[in-house]
Coordinates of C-alpha atoms in Angstrom, one line a residue:
X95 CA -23.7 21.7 6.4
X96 CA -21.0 19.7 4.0
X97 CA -22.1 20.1 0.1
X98 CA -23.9 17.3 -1.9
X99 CA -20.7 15.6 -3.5
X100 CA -21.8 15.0 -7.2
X101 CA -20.7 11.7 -8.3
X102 CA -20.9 9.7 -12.2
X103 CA -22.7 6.0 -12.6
X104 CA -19.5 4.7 -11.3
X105 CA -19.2 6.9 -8.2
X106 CA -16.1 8.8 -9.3
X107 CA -16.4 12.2 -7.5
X108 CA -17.3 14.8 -9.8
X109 CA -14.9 18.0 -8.3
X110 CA -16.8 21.8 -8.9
X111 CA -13.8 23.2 -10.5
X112 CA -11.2 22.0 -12.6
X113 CA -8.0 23.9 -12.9
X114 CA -5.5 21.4 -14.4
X115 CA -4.8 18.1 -16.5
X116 CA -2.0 16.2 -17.5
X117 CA -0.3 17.8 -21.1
X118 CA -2.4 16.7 -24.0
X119 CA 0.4 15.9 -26.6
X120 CA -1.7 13.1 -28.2
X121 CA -2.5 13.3 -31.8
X122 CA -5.6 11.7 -33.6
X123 CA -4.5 8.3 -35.8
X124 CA -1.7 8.3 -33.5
X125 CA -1.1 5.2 -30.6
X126 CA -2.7 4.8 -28.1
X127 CA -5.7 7.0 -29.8
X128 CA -7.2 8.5 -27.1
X129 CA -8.2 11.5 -29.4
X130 CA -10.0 9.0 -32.3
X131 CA -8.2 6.5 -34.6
X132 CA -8.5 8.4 -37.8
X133 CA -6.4 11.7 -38.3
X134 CA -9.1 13.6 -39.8
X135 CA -12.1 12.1 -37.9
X136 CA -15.4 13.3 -39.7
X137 CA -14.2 15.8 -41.5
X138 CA -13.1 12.8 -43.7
X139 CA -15.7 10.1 -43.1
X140 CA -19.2 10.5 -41.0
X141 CA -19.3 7.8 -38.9
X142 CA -22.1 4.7 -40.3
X143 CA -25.8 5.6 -39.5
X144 CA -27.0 2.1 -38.3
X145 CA -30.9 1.6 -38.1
X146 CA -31.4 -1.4 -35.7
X147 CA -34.5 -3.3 -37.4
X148 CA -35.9 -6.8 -37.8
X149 CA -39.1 -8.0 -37.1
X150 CA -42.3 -10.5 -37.7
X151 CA -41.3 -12.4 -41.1
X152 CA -38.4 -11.7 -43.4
X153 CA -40.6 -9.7 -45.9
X154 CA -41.6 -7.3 -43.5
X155 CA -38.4 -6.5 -42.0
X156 CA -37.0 -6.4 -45.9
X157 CA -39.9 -3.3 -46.6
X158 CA -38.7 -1.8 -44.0
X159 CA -34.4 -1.8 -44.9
X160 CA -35.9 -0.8 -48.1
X161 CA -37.3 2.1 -46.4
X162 CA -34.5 3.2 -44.4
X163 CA -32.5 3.2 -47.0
X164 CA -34.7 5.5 -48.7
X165 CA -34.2 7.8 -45.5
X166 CA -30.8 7.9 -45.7
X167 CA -29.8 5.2 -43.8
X168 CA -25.7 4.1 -44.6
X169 CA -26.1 0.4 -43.0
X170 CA -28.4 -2.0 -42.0
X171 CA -28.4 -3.9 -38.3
X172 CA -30.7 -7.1 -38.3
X173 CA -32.4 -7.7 -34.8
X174 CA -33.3 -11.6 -34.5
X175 CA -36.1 -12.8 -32.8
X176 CA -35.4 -15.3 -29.5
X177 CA -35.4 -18.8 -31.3
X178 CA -32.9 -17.5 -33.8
X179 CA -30.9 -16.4 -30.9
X180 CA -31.0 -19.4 -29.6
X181 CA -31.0 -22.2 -32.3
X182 CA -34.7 -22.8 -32.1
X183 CA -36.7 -23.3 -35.6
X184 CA -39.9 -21.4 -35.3
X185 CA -42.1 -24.5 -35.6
X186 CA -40.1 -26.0 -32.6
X187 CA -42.4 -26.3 -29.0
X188 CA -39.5 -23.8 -27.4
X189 CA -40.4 -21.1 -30.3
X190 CA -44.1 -21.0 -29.0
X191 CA -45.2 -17.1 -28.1
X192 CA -41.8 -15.6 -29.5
X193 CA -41.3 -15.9 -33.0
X194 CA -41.1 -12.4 -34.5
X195 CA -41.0 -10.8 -31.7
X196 CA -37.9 -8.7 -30.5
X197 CA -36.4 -9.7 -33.6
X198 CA -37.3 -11.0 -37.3
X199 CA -37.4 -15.2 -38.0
X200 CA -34.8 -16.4 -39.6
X201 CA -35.1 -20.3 -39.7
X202 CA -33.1 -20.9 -43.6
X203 CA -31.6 -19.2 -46.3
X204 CA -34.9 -19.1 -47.8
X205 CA -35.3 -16.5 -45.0
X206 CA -32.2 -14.5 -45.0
X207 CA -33.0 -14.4 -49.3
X208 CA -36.1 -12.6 -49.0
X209 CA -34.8 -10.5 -45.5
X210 CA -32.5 -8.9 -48.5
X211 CA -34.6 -8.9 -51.6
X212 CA -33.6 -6.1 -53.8
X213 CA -30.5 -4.9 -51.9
X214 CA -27.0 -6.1 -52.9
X215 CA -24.8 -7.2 -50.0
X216 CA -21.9 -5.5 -51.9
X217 CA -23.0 -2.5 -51.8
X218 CA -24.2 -2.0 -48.1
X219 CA -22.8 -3.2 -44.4
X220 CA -24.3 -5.1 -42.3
X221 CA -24.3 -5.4 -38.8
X222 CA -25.7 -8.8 -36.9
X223 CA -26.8 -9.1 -33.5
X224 CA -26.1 -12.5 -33.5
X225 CA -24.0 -14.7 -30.4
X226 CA -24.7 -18.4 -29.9
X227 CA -25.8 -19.3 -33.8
X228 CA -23.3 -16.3 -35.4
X229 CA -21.5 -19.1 -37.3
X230 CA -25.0 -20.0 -39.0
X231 CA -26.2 -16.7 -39.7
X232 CA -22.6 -15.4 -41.2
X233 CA -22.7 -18.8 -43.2
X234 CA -26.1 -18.0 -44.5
X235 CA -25.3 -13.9 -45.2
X236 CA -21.7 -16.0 -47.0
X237 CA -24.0 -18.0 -49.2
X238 CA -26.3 -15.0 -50.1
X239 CA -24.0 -12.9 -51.2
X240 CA -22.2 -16.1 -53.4
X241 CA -25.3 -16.3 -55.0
X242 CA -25.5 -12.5 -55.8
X243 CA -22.0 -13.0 -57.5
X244 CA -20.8 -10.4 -55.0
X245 CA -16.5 -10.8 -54.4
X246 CA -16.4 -12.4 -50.3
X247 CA -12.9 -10.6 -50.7
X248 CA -14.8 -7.1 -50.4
X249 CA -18.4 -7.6 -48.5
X250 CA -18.2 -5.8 -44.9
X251 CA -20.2 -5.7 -42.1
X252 CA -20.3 -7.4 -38.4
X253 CA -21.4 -10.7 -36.6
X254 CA -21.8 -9.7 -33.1
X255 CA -20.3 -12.9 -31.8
X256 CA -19.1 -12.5 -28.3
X257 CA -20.8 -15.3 -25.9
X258 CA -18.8 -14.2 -23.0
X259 CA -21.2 -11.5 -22.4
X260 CA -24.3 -13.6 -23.1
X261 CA -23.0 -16.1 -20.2
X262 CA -22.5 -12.8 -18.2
X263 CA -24.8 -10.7 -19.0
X264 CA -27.7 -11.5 -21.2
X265 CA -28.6 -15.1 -21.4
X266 CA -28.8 -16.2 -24.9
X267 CA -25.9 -19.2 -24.9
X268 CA -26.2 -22.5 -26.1
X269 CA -23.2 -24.6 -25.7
X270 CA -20.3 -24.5 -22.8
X271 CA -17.8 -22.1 -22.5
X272 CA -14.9 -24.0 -24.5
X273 CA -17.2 -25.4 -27.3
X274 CA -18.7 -21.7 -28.4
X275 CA -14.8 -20.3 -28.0
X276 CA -14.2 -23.1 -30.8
X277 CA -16.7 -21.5 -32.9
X278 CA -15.4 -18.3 -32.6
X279 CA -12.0 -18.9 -33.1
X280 CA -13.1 -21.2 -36.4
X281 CA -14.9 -17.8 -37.6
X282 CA -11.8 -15.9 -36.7
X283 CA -9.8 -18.1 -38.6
X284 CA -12.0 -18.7 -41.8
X285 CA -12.7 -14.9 -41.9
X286 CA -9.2 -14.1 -42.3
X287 CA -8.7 -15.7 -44.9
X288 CA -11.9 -16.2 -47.0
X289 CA -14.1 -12.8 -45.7
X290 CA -11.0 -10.4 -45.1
X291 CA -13.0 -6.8 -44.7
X292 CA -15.6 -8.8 -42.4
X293 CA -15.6 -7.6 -38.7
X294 CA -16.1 -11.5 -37.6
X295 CA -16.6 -10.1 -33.6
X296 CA -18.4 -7.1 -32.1
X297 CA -17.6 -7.2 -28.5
X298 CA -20.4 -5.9 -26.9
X299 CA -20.8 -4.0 -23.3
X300 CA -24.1 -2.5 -24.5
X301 CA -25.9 -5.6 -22.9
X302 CA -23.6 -5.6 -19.9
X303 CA -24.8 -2.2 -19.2
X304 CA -28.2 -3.1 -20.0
X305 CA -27.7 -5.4 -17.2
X306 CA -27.3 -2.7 -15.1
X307 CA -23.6 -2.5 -14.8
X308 CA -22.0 1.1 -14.7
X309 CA -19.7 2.6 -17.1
X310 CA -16.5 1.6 -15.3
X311 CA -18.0 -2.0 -15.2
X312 CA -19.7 -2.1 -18.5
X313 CA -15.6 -0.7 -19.9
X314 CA -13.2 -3.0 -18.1
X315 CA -15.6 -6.2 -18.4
X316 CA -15.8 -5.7 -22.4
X317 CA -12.2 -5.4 -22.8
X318 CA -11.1 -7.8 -20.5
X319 CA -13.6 -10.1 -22.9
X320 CA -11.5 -8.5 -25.6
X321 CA -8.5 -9.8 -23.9
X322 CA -9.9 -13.5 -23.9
X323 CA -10.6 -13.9 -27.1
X324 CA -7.3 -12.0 -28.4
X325 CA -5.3 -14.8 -26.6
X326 CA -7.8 -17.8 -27.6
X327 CA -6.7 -16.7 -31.4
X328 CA -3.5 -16.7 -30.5
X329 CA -3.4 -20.1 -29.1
X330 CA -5.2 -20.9 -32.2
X331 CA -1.6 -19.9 -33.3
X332 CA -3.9 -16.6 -35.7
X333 CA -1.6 -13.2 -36.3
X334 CA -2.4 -10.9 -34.5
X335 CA -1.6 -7.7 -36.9
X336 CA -4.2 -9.8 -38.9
X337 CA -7.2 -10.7 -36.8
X338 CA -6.7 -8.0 -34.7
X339 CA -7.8 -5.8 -37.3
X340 CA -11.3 -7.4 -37.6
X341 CA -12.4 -7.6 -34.2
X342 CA -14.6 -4.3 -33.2
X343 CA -16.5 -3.4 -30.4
X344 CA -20.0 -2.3 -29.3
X345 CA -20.4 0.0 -26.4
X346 CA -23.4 1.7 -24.6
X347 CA -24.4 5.2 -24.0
X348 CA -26.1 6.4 -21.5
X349 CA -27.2 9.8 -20.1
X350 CA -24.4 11.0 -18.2
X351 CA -22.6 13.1 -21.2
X352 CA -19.2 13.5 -19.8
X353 CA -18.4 10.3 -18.2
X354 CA -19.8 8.7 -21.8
X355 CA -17.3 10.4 -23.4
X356 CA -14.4 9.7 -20.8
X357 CA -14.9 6.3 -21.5
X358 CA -14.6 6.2 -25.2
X359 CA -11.5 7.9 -25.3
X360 CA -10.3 5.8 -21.9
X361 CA -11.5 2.7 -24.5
X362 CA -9.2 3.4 -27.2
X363 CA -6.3 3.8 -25.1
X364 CA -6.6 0.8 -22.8
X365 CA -7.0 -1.3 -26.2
X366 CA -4.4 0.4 -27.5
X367 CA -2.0 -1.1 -24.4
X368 CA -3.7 -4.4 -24.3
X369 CA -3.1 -5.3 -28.4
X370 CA 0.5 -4.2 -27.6
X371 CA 1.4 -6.0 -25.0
X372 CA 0.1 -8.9 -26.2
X373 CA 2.6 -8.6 -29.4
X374 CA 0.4 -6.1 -32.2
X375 CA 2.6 -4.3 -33.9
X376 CA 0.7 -2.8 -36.4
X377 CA -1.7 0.1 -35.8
X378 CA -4.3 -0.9 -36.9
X379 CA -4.2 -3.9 -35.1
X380 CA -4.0 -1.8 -31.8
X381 CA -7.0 0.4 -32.7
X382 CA -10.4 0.5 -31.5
X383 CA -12.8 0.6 -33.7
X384 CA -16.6 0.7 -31.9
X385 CA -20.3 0.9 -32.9
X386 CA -22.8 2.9 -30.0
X387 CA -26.1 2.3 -29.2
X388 CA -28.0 5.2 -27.1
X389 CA -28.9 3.2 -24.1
X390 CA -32.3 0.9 -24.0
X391 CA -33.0 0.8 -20.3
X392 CA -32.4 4.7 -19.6
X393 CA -36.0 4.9 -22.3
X394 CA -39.2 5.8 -20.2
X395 CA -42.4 4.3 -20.9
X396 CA -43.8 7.3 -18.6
X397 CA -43.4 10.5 -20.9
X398 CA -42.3 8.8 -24.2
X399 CA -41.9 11.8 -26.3
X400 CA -39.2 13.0 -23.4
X401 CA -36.6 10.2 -24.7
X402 CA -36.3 12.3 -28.1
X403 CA -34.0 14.3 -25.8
X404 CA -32.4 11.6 -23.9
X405 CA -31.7 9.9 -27.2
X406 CA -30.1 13.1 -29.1
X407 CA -27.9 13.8 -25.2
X408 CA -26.3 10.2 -25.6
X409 CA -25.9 10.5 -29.6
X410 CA -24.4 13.6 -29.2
X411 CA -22.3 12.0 -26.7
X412 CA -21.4 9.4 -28.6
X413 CA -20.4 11.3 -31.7
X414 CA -18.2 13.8 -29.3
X415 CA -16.3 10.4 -28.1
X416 CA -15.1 9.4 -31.6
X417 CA -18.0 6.8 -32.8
X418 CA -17.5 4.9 -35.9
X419 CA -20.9 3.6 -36.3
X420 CA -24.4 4.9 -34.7
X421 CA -27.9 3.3 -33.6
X422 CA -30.2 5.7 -32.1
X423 CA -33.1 4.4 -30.2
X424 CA -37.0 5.2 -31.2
X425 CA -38.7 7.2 -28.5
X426 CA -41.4 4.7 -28.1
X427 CA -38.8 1.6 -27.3
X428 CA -39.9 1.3 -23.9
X429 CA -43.9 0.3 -24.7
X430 CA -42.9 -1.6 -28.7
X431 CA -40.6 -2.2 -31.2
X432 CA -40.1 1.0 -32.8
X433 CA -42.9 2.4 -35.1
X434 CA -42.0 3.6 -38.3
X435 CA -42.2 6.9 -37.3
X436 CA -40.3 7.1 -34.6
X437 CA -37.3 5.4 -36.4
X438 CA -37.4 8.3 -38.9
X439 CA -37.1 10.7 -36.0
X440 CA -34.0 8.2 -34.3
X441 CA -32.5 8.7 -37.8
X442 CA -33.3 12.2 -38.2
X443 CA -31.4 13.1 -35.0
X444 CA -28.0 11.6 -36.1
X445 CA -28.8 13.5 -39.4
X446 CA -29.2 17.0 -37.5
X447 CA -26.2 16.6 -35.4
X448 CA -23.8 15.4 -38.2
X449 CA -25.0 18.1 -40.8
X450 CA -26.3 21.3 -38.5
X451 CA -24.3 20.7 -35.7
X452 CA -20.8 21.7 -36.1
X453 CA -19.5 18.9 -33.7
X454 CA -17.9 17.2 -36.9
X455 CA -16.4 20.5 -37.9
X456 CA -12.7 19.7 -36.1
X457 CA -11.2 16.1 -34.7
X458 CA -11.8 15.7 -31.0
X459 CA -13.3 19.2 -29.7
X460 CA -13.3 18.3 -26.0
X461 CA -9.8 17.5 -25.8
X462 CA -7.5 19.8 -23.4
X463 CA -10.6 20.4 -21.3
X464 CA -9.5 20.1 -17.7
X465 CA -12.8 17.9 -16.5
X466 CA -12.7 15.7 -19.8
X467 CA -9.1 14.8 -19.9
X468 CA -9.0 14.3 -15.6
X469 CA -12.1 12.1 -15.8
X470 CA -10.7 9.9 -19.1
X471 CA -8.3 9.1 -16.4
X472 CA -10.0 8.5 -13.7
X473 CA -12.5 5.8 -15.7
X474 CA -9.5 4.5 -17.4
X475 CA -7.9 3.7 -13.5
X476 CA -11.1 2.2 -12.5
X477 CA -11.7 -0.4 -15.0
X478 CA -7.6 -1.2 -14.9
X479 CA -8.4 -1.9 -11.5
X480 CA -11.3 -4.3 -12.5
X481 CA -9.9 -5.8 -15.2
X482 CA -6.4 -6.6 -13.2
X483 CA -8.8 -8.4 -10.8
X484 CA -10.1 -10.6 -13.8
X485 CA -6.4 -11.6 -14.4
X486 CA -5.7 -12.7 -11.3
X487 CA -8.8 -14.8 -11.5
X488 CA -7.7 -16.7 -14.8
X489 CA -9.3 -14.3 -17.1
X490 CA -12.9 -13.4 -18.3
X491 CA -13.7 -17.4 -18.6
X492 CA -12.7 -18.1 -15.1
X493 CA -14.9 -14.7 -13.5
X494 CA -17.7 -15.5 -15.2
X495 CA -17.8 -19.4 -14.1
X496 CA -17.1 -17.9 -10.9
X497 CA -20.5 -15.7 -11.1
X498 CA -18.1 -12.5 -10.4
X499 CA -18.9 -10.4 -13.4
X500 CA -22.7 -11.3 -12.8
X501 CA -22.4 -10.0 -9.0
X502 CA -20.9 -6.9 -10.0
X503 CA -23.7 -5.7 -12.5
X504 CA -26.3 -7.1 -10.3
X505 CA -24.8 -5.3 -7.3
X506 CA -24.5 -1.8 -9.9
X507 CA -28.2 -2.7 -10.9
X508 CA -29.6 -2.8 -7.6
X509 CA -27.8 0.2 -6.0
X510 CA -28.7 2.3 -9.3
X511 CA -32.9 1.0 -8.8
X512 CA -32.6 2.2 -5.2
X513 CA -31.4 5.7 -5.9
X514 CA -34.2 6.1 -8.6
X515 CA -36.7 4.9 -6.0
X516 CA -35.6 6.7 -3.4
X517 CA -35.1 9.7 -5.3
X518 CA -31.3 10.4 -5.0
X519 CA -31.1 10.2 -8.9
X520 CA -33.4 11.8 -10.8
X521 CA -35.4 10.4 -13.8
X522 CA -37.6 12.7 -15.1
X523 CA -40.9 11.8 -15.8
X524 CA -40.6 9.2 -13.8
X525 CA -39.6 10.1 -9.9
X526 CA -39.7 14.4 -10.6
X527 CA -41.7 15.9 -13.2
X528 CA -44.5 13.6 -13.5
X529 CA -48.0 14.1 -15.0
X530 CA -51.0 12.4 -15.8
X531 CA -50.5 9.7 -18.8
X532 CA -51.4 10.4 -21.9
X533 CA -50.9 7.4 -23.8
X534 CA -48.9 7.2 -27.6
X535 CA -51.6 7.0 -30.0
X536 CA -49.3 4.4 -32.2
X537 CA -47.7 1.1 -30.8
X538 CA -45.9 -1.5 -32.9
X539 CA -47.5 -5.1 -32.5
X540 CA -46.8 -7.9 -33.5
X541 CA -49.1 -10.9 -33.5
X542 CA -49.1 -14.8 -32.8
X543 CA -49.9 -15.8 -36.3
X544 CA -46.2 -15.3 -37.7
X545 CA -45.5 -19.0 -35.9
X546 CA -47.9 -20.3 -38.1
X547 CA -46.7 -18.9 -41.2
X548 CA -43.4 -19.8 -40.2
X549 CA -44.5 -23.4 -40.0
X550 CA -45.8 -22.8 -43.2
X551 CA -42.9 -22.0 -44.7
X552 CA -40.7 -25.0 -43.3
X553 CA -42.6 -27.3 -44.2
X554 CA -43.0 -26.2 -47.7
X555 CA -38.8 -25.6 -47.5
X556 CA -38.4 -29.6 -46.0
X557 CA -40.9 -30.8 -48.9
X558 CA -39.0 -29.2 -52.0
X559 CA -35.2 -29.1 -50.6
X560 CA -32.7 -32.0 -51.3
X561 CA -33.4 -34.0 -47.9
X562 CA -31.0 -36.5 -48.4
X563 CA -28.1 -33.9 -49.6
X564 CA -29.6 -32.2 -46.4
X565 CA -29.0 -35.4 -44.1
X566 CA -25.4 -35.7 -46.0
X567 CA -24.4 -32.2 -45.1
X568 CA -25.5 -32.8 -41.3
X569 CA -23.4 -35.9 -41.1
X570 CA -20.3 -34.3 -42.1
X571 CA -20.4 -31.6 -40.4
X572 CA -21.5 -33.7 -37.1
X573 CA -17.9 -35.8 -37.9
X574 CA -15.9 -32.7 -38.2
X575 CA -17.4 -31.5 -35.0
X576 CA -16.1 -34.2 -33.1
X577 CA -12.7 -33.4 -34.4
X578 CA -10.9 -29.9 -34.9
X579 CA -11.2 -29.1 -38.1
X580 CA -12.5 -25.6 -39.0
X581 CA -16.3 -26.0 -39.4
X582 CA -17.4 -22.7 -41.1
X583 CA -16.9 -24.4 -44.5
X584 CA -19.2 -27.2 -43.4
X585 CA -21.9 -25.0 -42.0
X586 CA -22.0 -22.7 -45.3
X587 CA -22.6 -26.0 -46.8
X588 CA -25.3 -27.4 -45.1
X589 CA -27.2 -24.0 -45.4
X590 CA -26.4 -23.6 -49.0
X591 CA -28.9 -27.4 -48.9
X592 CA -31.3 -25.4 -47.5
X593 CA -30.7 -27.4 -43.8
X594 CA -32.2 -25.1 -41.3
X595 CA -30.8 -23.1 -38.2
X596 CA -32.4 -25.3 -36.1
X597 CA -31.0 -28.6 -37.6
X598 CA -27.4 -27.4 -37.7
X599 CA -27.4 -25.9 -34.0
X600 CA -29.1 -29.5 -33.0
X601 CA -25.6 -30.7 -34.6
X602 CA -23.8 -29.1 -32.2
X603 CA -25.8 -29.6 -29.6
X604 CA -25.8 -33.6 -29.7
X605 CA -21.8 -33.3 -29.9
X606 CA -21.2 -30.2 -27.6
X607 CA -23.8 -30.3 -25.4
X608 CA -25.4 -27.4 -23.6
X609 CA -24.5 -25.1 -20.6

């Protein structure tokens, strides 16, 4: 009888013994970074402990920064509910049943103003999950922090801003293809100049995996998106060893440790090859830089209290692959939005394993190891493999239109929901292990009546604004739209007049149409 071959996510063969790996002559900080990009890791810097929060209205999600600041918490990361995502006002017919939900309401500046109430943008980053209406949002978190005084020369944090993975992937797109690639290459542009220390794209696999993709996929897809928008900034005739710089990424992490880990080192040095070959010269501009997630959809709703230890698995993980940012999941993510509570313990967990661990003690403690270093390979080979397909096809642009990027997760999804039903893969709690339910005593809820105070509150904001400087503003930018002018400018006006999202992404969509 043949042994049970032991395979990753991606179905590379997992061997029992490993007795050799190519010489490790690397050095951290040093191209292509396979070992981390800074020399001294976190014995110099702990990477950023990122809370994802945002919920109901702006003043509860601001009482709740405020409180994970209080727990230590270095920067904040703003969920936004549906209709922000997707250029919606809440009071509009297509907000009905969503507003608040996954996400807070942002519909004005009047929103984003109380969001950060007594926390200066100067002092703290912020990260924003933000794709089709990034350009608003940024323009809005531009004209807060004006109006704090704070220097735009030295506020940091991160849009999300990658709509190639929403067309793939995750579904919240507006305009076509070309139009949102104008928008991102305008933010690009602008944030070179005007917002230098802004990271103006995240470049995200964590949906693609949430999509069911597998590590392989979730890594050459991402950075074969990379690879699209590098060369629509460079047609834009950008630098570069500039905006190279500013562009970070935002992977997944799921439960398989090693192969987690192989791909975050197999990340840096593909990057590292891509950025060069396409003319960056400087190494900074060849580094990357990534925030992790643990991973959403490996969270059981069956056993809750067993995802602490899932969570901590992939953090670890994450940290062991050279992190520069962190979110961990709450436990209870699969039934709510996270209580209180069980944020504190997500926070808690980064806390133990940067401060009791001793992971952090030297820079990249799993290099040299036979099975690490052969499998960093091995992913790396695969997702050349996928993303030298993509070129042949045009590009990300051209796959996606295609529906060849979808196929592939959907493929990954469905073989990956067959072995858990089937009970090749094991998910305890769920297929092995189980027990009678006993429910969580505390759920996070939030109710329908946040529409109507939403209304409230736009209708009040359209009574007392300037509605002809409004209708002004609109017009402009509605001209410049048409044309090729960069419209960030134009956008920070309009929501420095109080327009609304919803007014300025009905702008675009009158001129761009939608996909």
């Amino acid at each position: 009888m043949s042994e049970k071959k032991h395979i990753t996510t991606s179905g590379i063969e997992i061997k029992a013994l490993y007795t050799e790996a190519k010489s490790m002559d690397e050095r951290p900080g040093e191209f292509p970074f396979t070992r981390g990009i800074q020399k001294d890791m976190y014995r110099g810097r702990l990477w950023t402990m990122r809370q994802y929060a945002g919920f109901s209205t702006a003043e509860e999600s601001n009482k709740r920064y405020h409180y994970l600041l209080a727990q230590g918490t270095t920067g904040l990361s703003v969920a936004f509910d549906l209709p922000t995502q997707i250029g919606y006002d809440s009071d509009h017919e297509m907000a009905d049943g969503e507003v608040g939900k996954v996400g807070v309401a942002i519909d004005s500046l009047k929103d984003i103003e109380i969001l950060f109430d007594g926390i200066e943008l100067k002092d703290i980053t912020t990260s924003m999950t933000i794709n089709a209406t990034a350009s608003i949002l940024l323009a809005m978190y531009i004209a807060l922090a004006k109006k704090q005084g704070a220097d735009l020369k030295q506020i940091s944090g991160t849009i999300q801003n990658d709509i190639l993975k929403e067309y793939a992937a995750r579904g919240t797109y507006i305009y076509p293809p070309k139009q949102s690639m104008r928008l991102i290459t305008d933010i690009f542009e602008f944030c070179s100049k005007e917002v230098p220390k802004w990271n103006n794209i995240s470049i995200s696999g964590y949906h693609i995996r949430e999509a069911g993709s597998t590590a392989v996929q979730e890594l050459a897809f991402t950075l074969a998106n990379g690879k699209t928008y590098l060369k629509a900034a460079l047609n834009k005739g950008l630098d570069i060893n500039v905006f190279a710089k500013r562009l970070s990424f935002f992977f997944n992490c799921h439960n398989n440790f090693f192969e987690e880990i192989a791909k975050f080192r197999a990340a840096r040095r593909m990057w590292a090859k891509i950025t060069k070959d396409l003319g960056a010269t400087d190494e900074k501009a060849q580094m990357l830089r990534f925030h992790t997630q643990t991973g959403g959809s490996t969270l059981t709703a069956q056993q809750p209290l067993n995802n602490v230890i899932r969570v901590s698995n992939q953090a670890m993980a994450a940290v062991l692959g050279g992190t520069q940012s962190l979110h961990t999941n709450g436990y209870d993510e699969a039934l709510s939005l996270p209580t209180e509570s069980a944020a504190k313990i997500a926070l808690r967990t980064q806390q133990i394993i940067a401060f009791e661990s001793g992971v952090t003690d030297t820079v990249d403690p799993l290099a040299g190891s036979f099975f690490v270093e052969s499998l960093t390979d091995e992913v790396e080979a695969a997702a050349w493999a996928y993303i030298d397909r993509i070129d042949v096809m045009g590009g990300s642009v051209n796959a996606i239109e295609s529906g060849y990027m979808q196929n592939e997760i959907a493929d990954a999804s469905y073989q990956y929901q067959k072995e858990i039903e089937n009970g090749e893969r094991i998910s305890v709690g769920v297929n092995k292990f189980t027990q009678e339910e006993e429910g969580l005593t505390e759920v996070f809820n939030i109710d329908d009546s946040i529409r109507k105070l939403q209304a409230e509150k736009l209708e009040h904001l359209k009574t007392t604004r300037d509605n002809d400087a409004v209708e002004k503003a609109l017009q402009r930018l509605h001209e410049a739209a048409k044309g090729e002018n960069n419209l960030m400018p134009l956008i920070i006006d309009a929501v420095e007049k109080y327009a609304t999202l919803g007014e300025i992404a009905d702008v675009f969509r009158s001129t761009f149409g939608v996909y």
